[in-house]
PDB file of C-alpha atoms in Angstrom:
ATOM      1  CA  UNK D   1       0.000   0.000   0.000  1.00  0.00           C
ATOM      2  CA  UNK D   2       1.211   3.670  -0.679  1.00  0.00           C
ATOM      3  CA  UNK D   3       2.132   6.361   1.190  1.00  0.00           C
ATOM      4  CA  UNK D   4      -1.168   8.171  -0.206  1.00  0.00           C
ATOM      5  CA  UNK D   5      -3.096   4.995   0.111  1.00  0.00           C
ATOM      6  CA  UNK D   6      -2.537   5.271   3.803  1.00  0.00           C
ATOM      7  CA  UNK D   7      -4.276   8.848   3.597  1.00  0.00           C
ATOM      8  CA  UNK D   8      -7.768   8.592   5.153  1.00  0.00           C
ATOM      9  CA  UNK D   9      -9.913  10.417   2.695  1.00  0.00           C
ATOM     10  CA  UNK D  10     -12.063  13.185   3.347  1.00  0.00           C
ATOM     11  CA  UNK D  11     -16.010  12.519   3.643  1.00  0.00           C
ATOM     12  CA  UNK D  12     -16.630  15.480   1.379  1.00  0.00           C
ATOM     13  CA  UNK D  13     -14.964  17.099  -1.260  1.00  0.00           C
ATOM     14  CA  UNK D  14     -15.597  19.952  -3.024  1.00  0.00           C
ATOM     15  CA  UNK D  15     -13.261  22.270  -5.024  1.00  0.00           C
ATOM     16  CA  UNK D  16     -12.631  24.044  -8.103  1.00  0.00           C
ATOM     17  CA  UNK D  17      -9.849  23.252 -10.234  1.00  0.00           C
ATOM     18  CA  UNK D  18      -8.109  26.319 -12.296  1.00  0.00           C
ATOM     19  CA  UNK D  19      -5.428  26.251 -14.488  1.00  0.00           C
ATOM     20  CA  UNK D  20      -4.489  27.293 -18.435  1.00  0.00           C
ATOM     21  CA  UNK D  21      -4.705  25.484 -21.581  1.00  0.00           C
ATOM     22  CA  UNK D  22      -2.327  22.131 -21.536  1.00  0.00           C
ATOM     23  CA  UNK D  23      -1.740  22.216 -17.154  1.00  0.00           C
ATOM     24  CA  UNK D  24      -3.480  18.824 -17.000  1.00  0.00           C
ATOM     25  CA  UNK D  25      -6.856  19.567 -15.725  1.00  0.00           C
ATOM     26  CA  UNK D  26      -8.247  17.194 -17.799  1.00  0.00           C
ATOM     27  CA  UNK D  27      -6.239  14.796 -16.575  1.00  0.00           C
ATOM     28  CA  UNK D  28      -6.448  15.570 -12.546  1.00  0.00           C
ATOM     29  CA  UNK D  29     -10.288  16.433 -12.754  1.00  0.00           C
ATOM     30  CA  UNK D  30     -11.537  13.120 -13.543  1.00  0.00           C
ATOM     31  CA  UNK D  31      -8.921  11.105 -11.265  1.00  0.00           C
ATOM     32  CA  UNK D  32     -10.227  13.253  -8.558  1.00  0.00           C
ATOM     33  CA  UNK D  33     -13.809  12.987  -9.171  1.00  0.00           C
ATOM     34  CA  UNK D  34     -13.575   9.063  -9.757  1.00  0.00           C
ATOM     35  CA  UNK D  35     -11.196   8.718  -6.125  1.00  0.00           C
ATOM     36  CA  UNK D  36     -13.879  10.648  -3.973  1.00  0.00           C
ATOM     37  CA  UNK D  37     -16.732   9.510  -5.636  1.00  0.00           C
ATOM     38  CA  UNK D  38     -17.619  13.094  -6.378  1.00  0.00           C
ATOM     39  CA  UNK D  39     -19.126  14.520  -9.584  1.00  0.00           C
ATOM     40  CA  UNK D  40     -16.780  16.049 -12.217  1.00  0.00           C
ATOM     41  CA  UNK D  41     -18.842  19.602 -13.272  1.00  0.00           C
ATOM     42  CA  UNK D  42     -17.481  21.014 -16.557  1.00  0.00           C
ATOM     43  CA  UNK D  43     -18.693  24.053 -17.298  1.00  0.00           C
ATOM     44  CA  UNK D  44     -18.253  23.734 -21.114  1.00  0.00           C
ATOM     45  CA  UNK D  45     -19.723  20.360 -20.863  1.00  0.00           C
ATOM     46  CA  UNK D  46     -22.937  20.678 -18.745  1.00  0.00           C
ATOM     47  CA  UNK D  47     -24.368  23.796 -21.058  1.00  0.00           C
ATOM     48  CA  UNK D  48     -23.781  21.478 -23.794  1.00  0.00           C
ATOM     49  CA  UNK D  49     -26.033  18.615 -22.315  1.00  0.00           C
ATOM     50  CA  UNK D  50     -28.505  21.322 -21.319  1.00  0.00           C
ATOM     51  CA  UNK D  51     -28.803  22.807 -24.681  1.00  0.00           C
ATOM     52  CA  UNK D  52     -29.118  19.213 -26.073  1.00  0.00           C
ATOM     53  CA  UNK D  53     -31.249  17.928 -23.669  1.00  0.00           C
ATOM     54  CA  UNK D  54     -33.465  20.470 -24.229  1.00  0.00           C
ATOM     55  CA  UNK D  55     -34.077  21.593 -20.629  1.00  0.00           C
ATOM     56  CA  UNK D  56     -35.603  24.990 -19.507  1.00  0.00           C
ATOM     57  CA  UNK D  57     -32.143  26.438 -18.601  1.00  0.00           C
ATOM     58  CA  UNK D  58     -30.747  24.615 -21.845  1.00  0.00           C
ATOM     59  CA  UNK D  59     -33.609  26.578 -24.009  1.00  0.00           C
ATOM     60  CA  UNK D  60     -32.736  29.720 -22.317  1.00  0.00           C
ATOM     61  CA  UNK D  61     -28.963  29.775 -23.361  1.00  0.00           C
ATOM     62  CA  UNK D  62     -29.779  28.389 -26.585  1.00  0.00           C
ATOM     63  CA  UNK D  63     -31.185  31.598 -27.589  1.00  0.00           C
ATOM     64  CA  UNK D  64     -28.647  33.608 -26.134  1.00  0.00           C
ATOM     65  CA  UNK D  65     -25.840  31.838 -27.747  1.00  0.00           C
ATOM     66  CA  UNK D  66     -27.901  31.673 -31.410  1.00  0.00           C
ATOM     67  CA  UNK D  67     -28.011  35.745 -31.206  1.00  0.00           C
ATOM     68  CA  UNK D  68     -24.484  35.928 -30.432  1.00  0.00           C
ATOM     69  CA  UNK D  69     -24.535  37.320 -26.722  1.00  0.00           C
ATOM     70  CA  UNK D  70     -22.820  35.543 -23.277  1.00  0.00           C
ATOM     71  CA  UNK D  71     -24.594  33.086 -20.850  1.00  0.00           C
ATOM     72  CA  UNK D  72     -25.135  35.162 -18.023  1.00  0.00           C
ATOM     73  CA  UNK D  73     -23.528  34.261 -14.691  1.00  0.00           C
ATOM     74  CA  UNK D  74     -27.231  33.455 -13.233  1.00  0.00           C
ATOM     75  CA  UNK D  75     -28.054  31.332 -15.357  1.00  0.00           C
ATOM     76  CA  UNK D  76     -24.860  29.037 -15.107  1.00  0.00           C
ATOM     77  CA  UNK D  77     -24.854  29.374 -11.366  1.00  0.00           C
ATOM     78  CA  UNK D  78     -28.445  27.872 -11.600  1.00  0.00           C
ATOM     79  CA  UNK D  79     -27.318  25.230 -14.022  1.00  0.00           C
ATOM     80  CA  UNK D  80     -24.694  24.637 -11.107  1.00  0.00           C
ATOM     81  CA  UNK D  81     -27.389  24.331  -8.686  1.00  0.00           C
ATOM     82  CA  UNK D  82     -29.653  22.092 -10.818  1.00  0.00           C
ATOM     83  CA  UNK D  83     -26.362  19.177 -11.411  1.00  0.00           C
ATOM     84  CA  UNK D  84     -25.393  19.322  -7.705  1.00  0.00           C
ATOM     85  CA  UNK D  85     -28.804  18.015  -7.546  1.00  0.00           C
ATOM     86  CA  UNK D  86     -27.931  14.465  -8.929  1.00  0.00           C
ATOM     87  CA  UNK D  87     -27.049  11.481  -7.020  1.00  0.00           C
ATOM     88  CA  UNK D  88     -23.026  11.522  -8.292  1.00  0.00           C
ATOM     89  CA  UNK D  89     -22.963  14.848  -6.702  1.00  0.00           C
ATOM     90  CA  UNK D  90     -23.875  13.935  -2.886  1.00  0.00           C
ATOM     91  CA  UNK D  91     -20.275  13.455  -2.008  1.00  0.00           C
ATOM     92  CA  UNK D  92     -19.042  17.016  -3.637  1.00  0.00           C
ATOM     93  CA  UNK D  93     -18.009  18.121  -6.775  1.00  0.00           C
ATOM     94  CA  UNK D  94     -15.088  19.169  -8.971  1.00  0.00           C
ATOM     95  CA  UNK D  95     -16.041  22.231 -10.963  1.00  0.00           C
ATOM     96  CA  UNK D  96     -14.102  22.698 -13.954  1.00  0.00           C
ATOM     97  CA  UNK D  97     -14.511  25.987 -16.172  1.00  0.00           C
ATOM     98  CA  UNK D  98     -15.819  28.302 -13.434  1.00  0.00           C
ATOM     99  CA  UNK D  99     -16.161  30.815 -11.561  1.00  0.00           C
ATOM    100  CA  UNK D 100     -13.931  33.324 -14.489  1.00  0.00           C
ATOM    101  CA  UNK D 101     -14.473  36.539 -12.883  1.00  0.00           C
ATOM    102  CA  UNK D 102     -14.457  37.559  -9.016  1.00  0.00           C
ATOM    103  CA  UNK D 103     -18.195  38.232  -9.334  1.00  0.00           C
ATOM    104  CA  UNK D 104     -19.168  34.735 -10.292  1.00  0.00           C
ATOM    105  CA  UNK D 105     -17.346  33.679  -7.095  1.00  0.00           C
ATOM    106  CA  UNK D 106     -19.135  35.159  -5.420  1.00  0.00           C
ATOM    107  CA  UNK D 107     -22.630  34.474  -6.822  1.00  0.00           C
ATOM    108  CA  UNK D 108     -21.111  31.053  -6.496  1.00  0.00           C
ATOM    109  CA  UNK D 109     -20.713  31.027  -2.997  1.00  0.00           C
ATOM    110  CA  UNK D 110     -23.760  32.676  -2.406  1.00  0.00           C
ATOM    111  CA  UNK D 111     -25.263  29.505  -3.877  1.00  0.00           C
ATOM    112  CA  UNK D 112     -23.340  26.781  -2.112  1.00  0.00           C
ATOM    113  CA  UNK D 113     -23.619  28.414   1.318  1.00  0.00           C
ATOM    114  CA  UNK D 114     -27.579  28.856   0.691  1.00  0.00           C
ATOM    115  CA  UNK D 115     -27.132  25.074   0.431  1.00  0.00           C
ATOM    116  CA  UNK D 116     -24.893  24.831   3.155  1.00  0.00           C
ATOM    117  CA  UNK D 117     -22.167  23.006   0.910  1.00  0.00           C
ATOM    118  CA  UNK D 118     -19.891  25.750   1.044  1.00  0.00           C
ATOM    119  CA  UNK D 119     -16.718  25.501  -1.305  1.00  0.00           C
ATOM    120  CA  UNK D 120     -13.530  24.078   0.790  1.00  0.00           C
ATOM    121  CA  UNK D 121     -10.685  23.892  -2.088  1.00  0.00           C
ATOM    122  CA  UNK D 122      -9.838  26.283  -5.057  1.00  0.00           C
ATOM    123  CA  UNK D 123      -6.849  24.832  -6.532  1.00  0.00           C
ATOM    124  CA  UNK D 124      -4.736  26.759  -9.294  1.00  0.00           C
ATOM    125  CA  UNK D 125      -2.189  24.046 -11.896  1.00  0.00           C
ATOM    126  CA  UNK D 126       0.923  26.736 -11.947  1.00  0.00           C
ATOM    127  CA  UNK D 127       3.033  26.129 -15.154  1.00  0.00           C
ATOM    128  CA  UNK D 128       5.627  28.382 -16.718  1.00  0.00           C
ATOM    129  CA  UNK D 129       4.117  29.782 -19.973  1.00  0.00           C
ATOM    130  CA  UNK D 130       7.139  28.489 -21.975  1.00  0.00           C
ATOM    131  CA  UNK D 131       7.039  25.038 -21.101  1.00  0.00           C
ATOM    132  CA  UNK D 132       3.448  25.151 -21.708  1.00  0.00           C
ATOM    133  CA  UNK D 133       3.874  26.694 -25.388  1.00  0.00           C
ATOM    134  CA  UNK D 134       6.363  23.778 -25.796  1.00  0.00           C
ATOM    135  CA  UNK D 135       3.987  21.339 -24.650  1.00  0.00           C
ATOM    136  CA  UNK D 136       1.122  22.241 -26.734  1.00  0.00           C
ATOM    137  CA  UNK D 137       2.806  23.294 -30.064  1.00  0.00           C
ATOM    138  CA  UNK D 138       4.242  20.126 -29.939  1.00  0.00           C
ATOM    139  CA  UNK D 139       1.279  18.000 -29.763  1.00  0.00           C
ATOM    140  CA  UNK D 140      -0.007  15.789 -32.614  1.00  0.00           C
ATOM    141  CA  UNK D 141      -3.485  13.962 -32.800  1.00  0.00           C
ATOM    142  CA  UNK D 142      -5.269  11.073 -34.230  1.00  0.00           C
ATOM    143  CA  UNK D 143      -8.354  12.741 -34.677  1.00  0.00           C
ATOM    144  CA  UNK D 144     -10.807   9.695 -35.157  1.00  0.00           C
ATOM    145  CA  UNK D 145      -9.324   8.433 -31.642  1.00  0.00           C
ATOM    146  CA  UNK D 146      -8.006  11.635 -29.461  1.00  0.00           C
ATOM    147  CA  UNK D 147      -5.106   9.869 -29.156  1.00  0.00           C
ATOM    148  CA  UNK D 148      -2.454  12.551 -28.592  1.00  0.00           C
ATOM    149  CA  UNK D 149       1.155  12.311 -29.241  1.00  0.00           C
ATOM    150  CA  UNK D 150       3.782  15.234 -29.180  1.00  0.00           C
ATOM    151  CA  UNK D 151       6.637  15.612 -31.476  1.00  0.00           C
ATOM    152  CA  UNK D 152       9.472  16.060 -28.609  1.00  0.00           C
ATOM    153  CA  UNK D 153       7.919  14.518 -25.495  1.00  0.00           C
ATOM    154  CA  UNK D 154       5.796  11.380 -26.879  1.00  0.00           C
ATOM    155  CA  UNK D 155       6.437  10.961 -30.451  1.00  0.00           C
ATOM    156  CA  UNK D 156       4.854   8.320 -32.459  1.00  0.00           C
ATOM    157  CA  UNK D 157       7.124   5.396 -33.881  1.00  0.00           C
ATOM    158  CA  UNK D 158       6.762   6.315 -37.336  1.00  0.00           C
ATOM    159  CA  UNK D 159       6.793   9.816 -38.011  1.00  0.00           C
ATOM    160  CA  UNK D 160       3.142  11.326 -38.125  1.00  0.00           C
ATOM    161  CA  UNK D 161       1.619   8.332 -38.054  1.00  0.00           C
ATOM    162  CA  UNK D 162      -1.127   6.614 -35.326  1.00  0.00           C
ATOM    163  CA  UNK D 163       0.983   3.900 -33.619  1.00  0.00           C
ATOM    164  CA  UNK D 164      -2.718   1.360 -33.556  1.00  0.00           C
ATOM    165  CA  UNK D 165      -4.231   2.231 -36.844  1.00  0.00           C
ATOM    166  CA  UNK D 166      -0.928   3.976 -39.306  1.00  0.00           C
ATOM    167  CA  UNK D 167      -3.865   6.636 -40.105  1.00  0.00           C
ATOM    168  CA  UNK D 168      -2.030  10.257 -40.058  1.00  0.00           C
ATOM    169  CA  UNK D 169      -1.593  12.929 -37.156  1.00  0.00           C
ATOM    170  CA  UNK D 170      -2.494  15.909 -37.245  1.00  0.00           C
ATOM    171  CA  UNK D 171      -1.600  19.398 -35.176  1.00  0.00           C
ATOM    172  CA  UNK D 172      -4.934  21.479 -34.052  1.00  0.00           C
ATOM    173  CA  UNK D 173      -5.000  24.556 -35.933  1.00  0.00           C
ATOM    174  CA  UNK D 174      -5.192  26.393 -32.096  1.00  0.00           C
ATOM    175  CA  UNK D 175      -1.874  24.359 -31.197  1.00  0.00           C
ATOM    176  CA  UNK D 176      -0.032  27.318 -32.226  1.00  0.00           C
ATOM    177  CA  UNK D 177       2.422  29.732 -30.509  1.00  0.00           C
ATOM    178  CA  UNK D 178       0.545  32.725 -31.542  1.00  0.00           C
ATOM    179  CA  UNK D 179      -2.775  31.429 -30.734  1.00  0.00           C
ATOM    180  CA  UNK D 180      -1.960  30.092 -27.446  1.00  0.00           C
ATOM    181  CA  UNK D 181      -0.460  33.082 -26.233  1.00  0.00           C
ATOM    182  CA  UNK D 182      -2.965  34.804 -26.810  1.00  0.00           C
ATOM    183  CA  UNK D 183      -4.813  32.450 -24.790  1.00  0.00           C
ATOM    184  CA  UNK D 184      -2.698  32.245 -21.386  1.00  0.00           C
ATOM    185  CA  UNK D 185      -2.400  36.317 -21.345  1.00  0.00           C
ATOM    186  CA  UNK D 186      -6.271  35.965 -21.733  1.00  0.00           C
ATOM    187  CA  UNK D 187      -6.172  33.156 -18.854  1.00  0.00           C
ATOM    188  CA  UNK D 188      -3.852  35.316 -16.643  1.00  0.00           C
ATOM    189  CA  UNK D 189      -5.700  38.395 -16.118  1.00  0.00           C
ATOM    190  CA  UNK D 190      -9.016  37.059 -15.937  1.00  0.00           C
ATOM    191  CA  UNK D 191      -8.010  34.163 -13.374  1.00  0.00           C
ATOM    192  CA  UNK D 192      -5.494  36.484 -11.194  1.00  0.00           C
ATOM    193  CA  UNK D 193      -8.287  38.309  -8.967  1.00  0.00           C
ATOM    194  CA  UNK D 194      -9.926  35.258  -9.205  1.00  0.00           C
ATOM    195  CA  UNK D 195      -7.533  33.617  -7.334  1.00  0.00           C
ATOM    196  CA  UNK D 196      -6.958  36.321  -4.734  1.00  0.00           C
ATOM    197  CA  UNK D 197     -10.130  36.265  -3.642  1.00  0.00           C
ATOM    198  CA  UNK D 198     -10.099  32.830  -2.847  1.00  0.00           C
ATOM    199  CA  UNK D 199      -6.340  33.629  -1.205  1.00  0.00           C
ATOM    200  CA  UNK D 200      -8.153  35.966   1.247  1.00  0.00           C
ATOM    201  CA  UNK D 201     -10.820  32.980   2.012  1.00  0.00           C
ATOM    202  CA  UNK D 202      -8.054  30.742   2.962  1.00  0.00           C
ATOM    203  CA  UNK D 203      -8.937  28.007   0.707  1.00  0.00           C
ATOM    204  CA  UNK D 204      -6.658  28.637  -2.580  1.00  0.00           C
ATOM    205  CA  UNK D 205      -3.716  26.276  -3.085  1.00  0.00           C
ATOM    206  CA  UNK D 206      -1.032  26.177  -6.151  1.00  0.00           C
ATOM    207  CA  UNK D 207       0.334  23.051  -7.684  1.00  0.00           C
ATOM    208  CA  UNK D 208       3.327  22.893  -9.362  1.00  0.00           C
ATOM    209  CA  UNK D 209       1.857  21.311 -12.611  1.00  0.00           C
ATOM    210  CA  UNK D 210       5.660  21.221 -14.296  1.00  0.00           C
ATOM    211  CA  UNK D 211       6.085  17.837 -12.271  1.00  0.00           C
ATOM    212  CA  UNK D 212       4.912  14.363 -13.319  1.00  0.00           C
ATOM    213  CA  UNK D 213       1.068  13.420 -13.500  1.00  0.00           C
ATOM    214  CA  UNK D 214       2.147  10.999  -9.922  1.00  0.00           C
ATOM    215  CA  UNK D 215       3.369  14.104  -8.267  1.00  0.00           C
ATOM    216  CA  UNK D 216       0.837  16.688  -9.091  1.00  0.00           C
ATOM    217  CA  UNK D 217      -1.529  13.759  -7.839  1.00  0.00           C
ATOM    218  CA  UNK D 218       0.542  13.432  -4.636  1.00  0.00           C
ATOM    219  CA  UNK D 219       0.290  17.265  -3.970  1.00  0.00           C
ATOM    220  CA  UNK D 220      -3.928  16.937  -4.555  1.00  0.00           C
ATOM    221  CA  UNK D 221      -3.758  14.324  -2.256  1.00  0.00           C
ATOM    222  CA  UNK D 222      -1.861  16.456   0.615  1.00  0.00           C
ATOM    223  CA  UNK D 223      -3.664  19.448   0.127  1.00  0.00           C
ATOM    224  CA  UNK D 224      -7.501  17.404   0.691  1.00  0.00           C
ATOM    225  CA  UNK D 225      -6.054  15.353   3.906  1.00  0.00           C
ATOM    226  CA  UNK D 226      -4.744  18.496   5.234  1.00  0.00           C
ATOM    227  CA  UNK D 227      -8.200  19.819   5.847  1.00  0.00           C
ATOM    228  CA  UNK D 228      -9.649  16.324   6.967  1.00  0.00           C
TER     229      UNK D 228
END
């Protein structure tokens, strides 16, 4: 058994994860959702399945996002609410995608503590912006699969080629310098008072996301047990 095995695991858990484009929160998220048998909340993902599943919330943003304009922050704090409903979520939650801005923390909040499930963990995946540019502009895709490969780090055995099925690879017209630059100076001031708020609640933690996936795990795993 491992030193984190040894752990005894909180009763409840629930967070928000933060970090840019290529930190691994797709990676963490799930691991963490599926080890405290909490519910994994994407953002991005749950006003999809609304939209699709037709729901009243769903129809509302529809028509906001067919004429062009932005979700607004009530109606994905509701959509927040209505999830946290479901039986996956009675253990907590990992909510991936939001809060963005300081005042949908705080309509957040306002939520969870009406519910009395008020948020105990906002964790930030820190990675220098260089070695995430080099990550990312390096990564190649099979795009039938989502297998992902990357030119330096992980690099397929025959040269742009799917090691299962020898179909080609191909780099995601985003998976540019330029583009993703763009993107983490977007991420950085928008997350920045973000995370100071949550500083000043005494809940906000930083992970150095540079490491391996085992080590960024190990750190999760420290920072929920310290609060047991």
């Amino acid at each position: 058994m491992s030193s984190t095995d040894k752990v005894q695991l909180p009763k409840s858990l629930r967070m928000i994860i933060m970090g840019p484009p290529g930190s691994g929160k797709g990676t963490q998220a799930p691991k963490i959702a599926d080890k405290y048998c909490v519910c994994h909340l994407s953002t991005g993902d749950m006003l999809r399945a609304a939209v699709a599943e037709g729901t009243a919330l769903g129809k509302e943003a529809k028509v906001i996002m067919e004429a062009g304009g932005l979700v607004s922050d009530e109606i994905m704090v509701n959509m927040i609410k209505e999830n946290l409903g479901n039986q996956e979520c009675k253990n907590g939650f990992v909510l991936d995608g939001f809060p963005r801005t300081v005042v949908q923390a705080e309509k957040l909040d306002e939520m969870l503590d009406k519910n009395n499930t008020p948020l105990e963990h906002a964790v930030e995946l820190v990675i220098d912006d260089q070695l995430l540019v080099a990550r990312i502009t390096g990564r190649l895709v099979h795009s039938r699969s989502g297998r992902s490969y990357h030119k330096i780090f992980n690099p397929p055995k025959v040269h742009m080629t799917d090691d299962i099925t020898g179909e080609p690879l191909i780099q995601r017209a985003d998976d540019n310098e330029q583009t993703l630059k763009k993107r983490l100076a977007s991420y950085h001031s928008s997350t920045k008072p973000v995370t100071e708020y949550y500083r000043k609640r005494g809940i906000f933690s930083e992970v150095d996301a540079a490491r391996s996936q085992v080590a960024v795990w190990q750190s999760l795993m420290a920072i929920f047990s310290s609060k047991n």
